[in-house]
C-alpha cells in the first residue's frame, strides 16, 4: 500500500484517498459498458476517507481495481461498447471521467466471496451473485454468496480540505496545556516545523482557484 501511494504521488504529495463500491452497482443482465454509461456525470464508488466529497470529479492520479465483472458481447451503442476487453472499458471510462489524470486499472474475473462468516448486511435487491434487481424478488431472498467490487486509491484535491482542516485544528491547540506531550521528547520547534510541513502538504492538493483562496486565508492568519 505504501509503495502504491508513492507511485500515485508527485509534486510533493504524499497522501491518497480511498474509494470503494461494495457491491459494484451492476444490474443483473447488464454489461459493464451499460453500467458505466449510467455514471457519466458521477462515479459508481463512494469516498471512504474522511474528506468532503466534491461535485466535480477530478484527481491527479489513481489506481482502480474491478473484480467480478466480465464484458458481455452486445451490439455497440457507445464508445465503451466498442472496447475489446474489460480492461479497455474501464481504462477508457477513467480517461473520460478524469481527463488528464494518470490512471491505472486492473480487472479480476473472480468476485469477492461473501460466504459465512461474512456479515449478510446486503439489500434484498441483490442476487446470490451480488447483482442488482429491478424490483424485490417475490420469493424469500437467499444469502449473497459473492459480490462484484470496485476499489480505488486516488491522489485527489479532496485531500486538501482534510489536511488543511487538520493543520488549523492543531494550530489552534494550546500546547502549554500539554506539557507531558513535550516532556516525552518532542521539541516545540519540531512541532511547529511539522505544522508548517502539514500546511505545505495540504497546498500540494489545491487546484488553481483554491490556491487563490488559500492565499487569502494565509493573509488573514
mmCIF file of C-alpha atoms in Angstrom:
data_model
loop_
_atom_site.group_PDB
_atom_site.id
_atom_site.type_symbol
_atom_site.label_atom_id
_atom_site.label_comp_id
_atom_site.label_asym_id
_atom_site.label_seq_id
_atom_site.Cartn_x
_atom_site.Cartn_y
_atom_site.Cartn_z
ATOM 1 C CA UNK A 1 0.000 0.000 0.000
ATOM 2 C CA UNK A 2 2.819 2.409 0.865
ATOM 3 C CA UNK A 3 4.626 1.766 -2.427
ATOM 4 C CA UNK A 4 1.390 2.167 -4.390
ATOM 5 C CA UNK A 5 0.714 5.507 -2.679
ATOM 6 C CA UNK A 6 4.239 6.645 -3.574
ATOM 7 C CA UNK A 7 3.626 5.682 -7.203
ATOM 8 C CA UNK A 8 0.460 7.804 -7.357
ATOM 9 C CA UNK A 9 2.005 10.876 -5.753
ATOM 10 C CA UNK A 10 4.271 13.516 -7.262
ATOM 11 C CA UNK A 11 4.855 17.270 -6.898
ATOM 12 C CA UNK A 12 5.284 16.992 -3.128
ATOM 13 C CA UNK A 13 2.143 14.942 -2.466
ATOM 14 C CA UNK A 14 2.280 12.044 -0.004
ATOM 15 C CA UNK A 15 -1.319 11.056 0.776
ATOM 16 C CA UNK A 16 -4.017 9.202 -1.177
ATOM 17 C CA UNK A 17 -7.765 8.851 -0.610
ATOM 18 C CA UNK A 18 -9.606 5.517 -0.644
ATOM 19 C CA UNK A 19 -12.816 4.877 -2.589
ATOM 20 C CA UNK A 20 -14.899 1.720 -2.913
ATOM 21 C CA UNK A 21 -18.139 0.266 -4.203
ATOM 22 C CA UNK A 22 -19.291 -2.844 -2.309
ATOM 23 C CA UNK A 23 -21.060 -4.203 -4.211
ATOM 24 C CA UNK A 24 -20.381 -2.597 -7.573
ATOM 25 C CA UNK A 25 -23.835 -1.370 -8.756
ATOM 26 C CA UNK A 26 -24.298 -3.614 -11.785
ATOM 27 C CA UNK A 27 -27.821 -4.673 -12.762
ATOM 28 C CA UNK A 28 -28.341 -8.334 -13.493
ATOM 29 C CA UNK A 29 -28.051 -8.974 -17.213
ATOM 30 C CA UNK A 30 -26.339 -5.638 -17.920
ATOM 31 C CA UNK A 31 -22.829 -5.409 -19.334
ATOM 32 C CA UNK A 32 -20.028 -3.309 -17.854
ATOM 33 C CA UNK A 33 -20.418 -0.614 -20.560
ATOM 34 C CA UNK A 34 -24.159 -0.456 -19.793
ATOM 35 C CA UNK A 35 -23.397 0.144 -16.121
ATOM 36 C CA UNK A 36 -20.653 2.714 -16.653
ATOM 37 C CA UNK A 37 -22.694 4.650 -19.221
ATOM 38 C CA UNK A 38 -25.205 5.350 -16.442
ATOM 39 C CA UNK A 39 -22.441 7.065 -14.433
ATOM 40 C CA UNK A 40 -21.072 9.615 -16.895
ATOM 41 C CA UNK A 41 -21.685 12.569 -14.539
ATOM 42 C CA UNK A 42 -20.618 10.789 -11.368
ATOM 43 C CA UNK A 43 -18.604 7.731 -10.423
ATOM 44 C CA UNK A 44 -20.089 4.444 -9.159
ATOM 45 C CA UNK A 45 -17.999 4.396 -5.991
ATOM 46 C CA UNK A 46 -18.011 6.296 -2.695
ATOM 47 C CA UNK A 47 -15.317 8.063 -0.727
ATOM 48 C CA UNK A 48 -14.086 6.099 2.302
ATOM 49 C CA UNK A 49 -11.574 8.648 3.583
ATOM 50 C CA UNK A 50 -12.835 11.376 5.889
ATOM 51 C CA UNK A 51 -12.810 14.095 3.229
ATOM 52 C CA UNK A 52 -15.613 16.217 1.876
ATOM 53 C CA UNK A 53 -16.745 14.889 -1.490
ATOM 54 C CA UNK A 54 -16.799 17.178 -4.496
ATOM 55 C CA UNK A 55 -19.482 17.528 -7.115
ATOM 56 C CA UNK A 56 -16.903 17.680 -9.898
ATOM 57 C CA UNK A 57 -14.792 14.584 -10.466
ATOM 58 C CA UNK A 58 -11.091 15.319 -10.653
ATOM 59 C CA UNK A 59 -7.863 13.740 -9.488
ATOM 60 C CA UNK A 60 -4.141 13.845 -10.183
ATOM 61 C CA UNK A 61 -3.503 10.093 -10.281
ATOM 62 C CA UNK A 62 -5.378 6.922 -9.377
ATOM 63 C CA UNK A 63 -5.255 3.148 -9.276
ATOM 64 C CA UNK A 64 -8.562 1.331 -9.758
ATOM 65 C CA UNK A 65 -9.308 -2.379 -9.342
ATOM 66 C CA UNK A 66 -12.539 -4.008 -10.518
ATOM 67 C CA UNK A 67 -13.352 -7.639 -9.854
ATOM 68 C CA UNK A 68 -16.290 -9.887 -10.622
ATOM 69 C CA UNK A 69 -17.479 -8.141 -13.830
ATOM 70 C CA UNK A 70 -16.928 -9.540 -17.318
ATOM 71 C CA UNK A 71 -17.535 -7.920 -20.700
ATOM 72 C CA UNK A 72 -20.651 -9.245 -22.402
ATOM 73 C CA UNK A 73 -20.847 -9.188 -26.178
ATOM 74 C CA UNK A 74 -23.622 -6.852 -27.311
ATOM 75 C CA UNK A 75 -24.348 -4.596 -30.243
ATOM 76 C CA UNK A 76 -22.176 -1.457 -29.805
ATOM 77 C CA UNK A 77 -24.238 1.523 -28.671
ATOM 78 C CA UNK A 78 -21.494 3.727 -27.198
ATOM 79 C CA UNK A 79 -17.703 4.122 -27.410
ATOM 80 C CA UNK A 80 -17.400 1.937 -24.291
ATOM 81 C CA UNK A 81 -19.221 -0.904 -26.044
ATOM 82 C CA UNK A 82 -16.622 -0.948 -28.835
ATOM 83 C CA UNK A 83 -13.734 -1.793 -26.487
ATOM 84 C CA UNK A 84 -12.257 -5.242 -26.931
ATOM 85 C CA UNK A 85 -11.703 -6.139 -23.265
ATOM 86 C CA UNK A 86 -12.941 -5.327 -19.776
ATOM 87 C CA UNK A 87 -9.612 -3.639 -19.031
ATOM 88 C CA UNK A 88 -10.028 -1.341 -22.036
ATOM 89 C CA UNK A 89 -13.595 -0.476 -21.000
ATOM 90 C CA UNK A 90 -12.543 0.554 -17.514
ATOM 91 C CA UNK A 91 -9.474 2.459 -18.734
ATOM 92 C CA UNK A 92 -11.493 4.367 -21.335
ATOM 93 C CA UNK A 93 -14.111 5.252 -18.728
ATOM 94 C CA UNK A 94 -11.443 6.572 -16.351
ATOM 95 C CA UNK A 95 -9.884 8.725 -19.092
ATOM 96 C CA UNK A 96 -13.333 10.119 -19.918
ATOM 97 C CA UNK A 97 -14.346 10.961 -16.342
ATOM 98 C CA UNK A 98 -10.852 12.035 -15.212
ATOM 99 C CA UNK A 99 -9.259 13.663 -18.280
ATOM 100 C CA UNK A 100 -5.576 14.395 -17.862
ATOM 101 C CA UNK A 101 -5.158 12.212 -14.776
ATOM 102 C CA UNK A 102 -2.654 9.371 -14.570
ATOM 103 C CA UNK A 103 -4.880 6.281 -14.260
ATOM 104 C CA UNK A 104 -4.010 2.623 -13.894
ATOM 105 C CA UNK A 105 -6.666 -0.089 -13.816
ATOM 106 C CA UNK A 106 -6.767 -3.805 -13.096
ATOM 107 C CA UNK A 107 -9.616 -6.245 -13.683
ATOM 108 C CA UNK A 108 -10.033 -9.590 -11.924
ATOM 109 C CA UNK A 109 -12.672 -12.069 -13.060
ATOM 110 C CA UNK A 110 -13.248 -13.634 -9.640
ATOM 111 C CA UNK A 111 -15.712 -11.717 -7.423
ATOM 112 C CA UNK A 112 -15.311 -11.228 -3.683
ATOM 113 C CA UNK A 113 -16.706 -14.127 -1.680
ATOM 114 C CA UNK A 114 -19.316 -13.228 0.972
ATOM 115 C CA UNK A 115 -19.924 -16.687 2.384
ATOM 116 C CA UNK A 116 -20.162 -17.084 6.208
ATOM 117 C CA UNK A 117 -18.796 -15.655 8.413
ATOM 118 C CA UNK A 118 -19.086 -12.598 6.119
ATOM 119 C CA UNK A 119 -21.959 -10.469 7.527
ATOM 120 C CA UNK A 120 -25.149 -10.513 5.456
ATOM 121 C CA UNK A 121 -25.985 -6.796 5.515
ATOM 122 C CA UNK A 122 -26.932 -6.632 1.833
ATOM 123 C CA UNK A 123 -30.143 -5.328 0.323
ATOM 124 C CA UNK A 124 -32.809 -7.852 -0.722
ATOM 125 C CA UNK A 125 -32.408 -6.378 -4.221
ATOM 126 C CA UNK A 126 -29.139 -8.297 -4.614
ATOM 127 C CA UNK A 127 -28.988 -11.665 -6.314
ATOM 128 C CA UNK A 128 -26.927 -14.522 -4.933
ATOM 129 C CA UNK A 129 -24.063 -13.333 -7.166
ATOM 130 C CA UNK A 130 -24.355 -9.720 -5.924
ATOM 131 C CA UNK A 131 -26.058 -8.146 -8.952
ATOM 132 C CA UNK A 132 -28.904 -5.656 -8.596
ATOM 133 C CA UNK A 133 -32.530 -6.486 -9.394
ATOM 134 C CA UNK A 134 -35.050 -4.021 -10.811
ATOM 135 C CA UNK A 135 -37.521 -4.901 -8.046
ATOM 136 C CA UNK A 136 -37.549 -7.080 -4.921
ATOM 137 C CA UNK A 137 -37.937 -10.797 -5.704
ATOM 138 C CA UNK A 138 -41.278 -12.486 -4.981
ATOM 139 C CA UNK A 139 -39.503 -15.322 -3.212
ATOM 140 C CA UNK A 140 -37.558 -15.119 0.028
ATOM 141 C CA UNK A 141 -34.057 -13.944 -0.703
ATOM 142 C CA UNK A 142 -31.114 -16.258 -0.185
ATOM 143 C CA UNK A 143 -27.726 -15.356 1.215
ATOM 144 C CA UNK A 144 -25.440 -13.362 -1.061
ATOM 145 C CA UNK A 145 -22.527 -15.633 -1.898
ATOM 146 C CA UNK A 146 -20.341 -13.180 -3.796
ATOM 147 C CA UNK A 147 -20.302 -9.551 -4.959
ATOM 148 C CA UNK A 148 -18.558 -7.574 -7.680
ATOM 149 C CA UNK A 149 -16.355 -4.896 -6.125
ATOM 150 C CA UNK A 150 -14.554 -1.783 -7.268
ATOM 151 C CA UNK A 151 -11.842 -0.120 -5.176
ATOM 152 C CA UNK A 152 -9.679 2.892 -5.899
ATOM 153 C CA UNK A 153 -6.841 4.899 -4.409
ATOM 154 C CA UNK A 154 -6.628 8.499 -5.600
ATOM 155 C CA UNK A 155 -4.228 11.364 -5.264
ATOM 156 C CA UNK A 156 -7.050 13.880 -5.311
ATOM 157 C CA UNK A 157 -7.934 17.504 -4.465
ATOM 158 C CA UNK A 158 -10.419 16.199 -1.877
ATOM 159 C CA UNK A 159 -7.415 15.744 0.411
ATOM 160 C CA UNK A 160 -6.712 19.481 0.541
ATOM 161 C CA UNK A 161 -9.659 20.187 2.849
ATOM 162 C CA UNK A 162 -8.832 17.235 5.111
ATOM 163 C CA UNK A 163 -5.163 18.161 5.524
ATOM 164 C CA UNK A 164 -5.769 21.901 5.891
ATOM 165 C CA UNK A 165 -8.507 21.311 8.494
ATOM 166 C CA UNK A 166 -6.097 19.127 10.449
ATOM 167 C CA UNK A 167 -3.479 21.870 10.272
ATOM 168 C CA UNK A 168 -5.943 24.509 11.527
ATOM 169 C CA UNK A 169 -7.091 22.298 14.420
ATOM 170 C CA UNK A 170 -3.518 21.613 15.525
ATOM 171 C CA UNK A 171 -2.557 25.253 15.118
ATOM 172 C CA UNK A 172 -5.327 26.326 17.494
ATOM 173 C CA UNK A 173 -4.312 23.799 20.139
ATOM 174 C CA UNK A 174 -2.802 25.391 23.254
ATOM 175 C CA UNK A 175 0.428 23.433 23.608
ATOM 176 C CA UNK A 176 1.084 24.901 27.062
ATOM 177 C CA UNK A 177 -1.734 22.717 28.379
ATOM 178 C CA UNK A 178 0.045 19.587 27.108
ATOM 179 C CA UNK A 179 3.350 19.733 28.946
ATOM 180 C CA UNK A 180 3.559 15.925 29.092
ATOM 181 C CA UNK A 181 3.488 15.810 25.286
ATOM 182 C CA UNK A 182 6.716 17.784 25.001
ATOM 183 C CA UNK A 183 8.177 16.034 28.050
ATOM 184 C CA UNK A 184 8.081 12.809 26.008
ATOM 185 C CA UNK A 185 10.822 14.169 23.757
ATOM 186 C CA UNK A 186 9.058 16.354 21.207
ATOM 187 C CA UNK A 187 10.596 19.800 20.892
ATOM 188 C CA UNK A 188 8.403 22.877 20.413
ATOM 189 C CA UNK A 189 10.397 23.923 17.350
ATOM 190 C CA UNK A 190 9.992 20.463 15.792
ATOM 191 C CA UNK A 191 6.253 20.613 16.442
ATOM 192 C CA UNK A 192 5.920 23.993 14.727
ATOM 193 C CA UNK A 193 8.010 22.777 11.813
ATOM 194 C CA UNK A 194 5.767 19.729 11.423
ATOM 195 C CA UNK A 195 2.744 22.039 11.405
ATOM 196 C CA UNK A 196 4.172 24.074 8.556
ATOM 197 C CA UNK A 197 5.029 20.907 6.633
ATOM 198 C CA UNK A 198 1.405 19.790 7.046
ATOM 199 C CA UNK A 199 0.183 23.103 5.686
ATOM 200 C CA UNK A 200 2.575 22.878 2.743
ATOM 201 C CA UNK A 201 1.381 19.323 2.065
ATOM 202 C CA UNK A 202 -2.250 20.470 2.003
ATOM 203 C CA UNK A 203 -1.370 23.132 -0.565
ATOM 204 C CA UNK A 204 0.034 20.447 -2.879
ATOM 205 C CA UNK A 205 -3.537 19.200 -3.394
ATOM 206 C CA UNK A 206 -5.018 22.569 -4.344
ATOM 207 C CA UNK A 207 -6.467 23.398 -7.714
ATOM 208 C CA UNK A 208 -5.885 26.836 -9.241
ATOM 209 C CA UNK A 209 -8.945 28.589 -7.826
ATOM 210 C CA UNK A 210 -8.357 27.051 -4.388
ATOM 211 C CA UNK A 211 -4.795 28.333 -4.304
ATOM 212 C CA UNK A 212 -6.095 31.908 -4.544
ATOM 213 C CA UNK A 213 -8.498 31.296 -1.652
ATOM 214 C CA UNK A 214 -5.668 29.745 0.334
ATOM 215 C CA UNK A 215 -3.509 32.835 -0.125
ATOM 216 C CA UNK A 216 -6.373 34.947 1.244
ATOM 217 C CA UNK A 217 -6.586 32.624 4.252
ATOM 218 C CA UNK A 218 -2.839 32.912 4.783
ATOM 219 C CA UNK A 219 -3.086 36.705 4.774
ATOM 220 C CA UNK A 220 -5.873 36.567 7.357
ATOM 221 C CA UNK A 221 -3.726 34.305 9.554
#
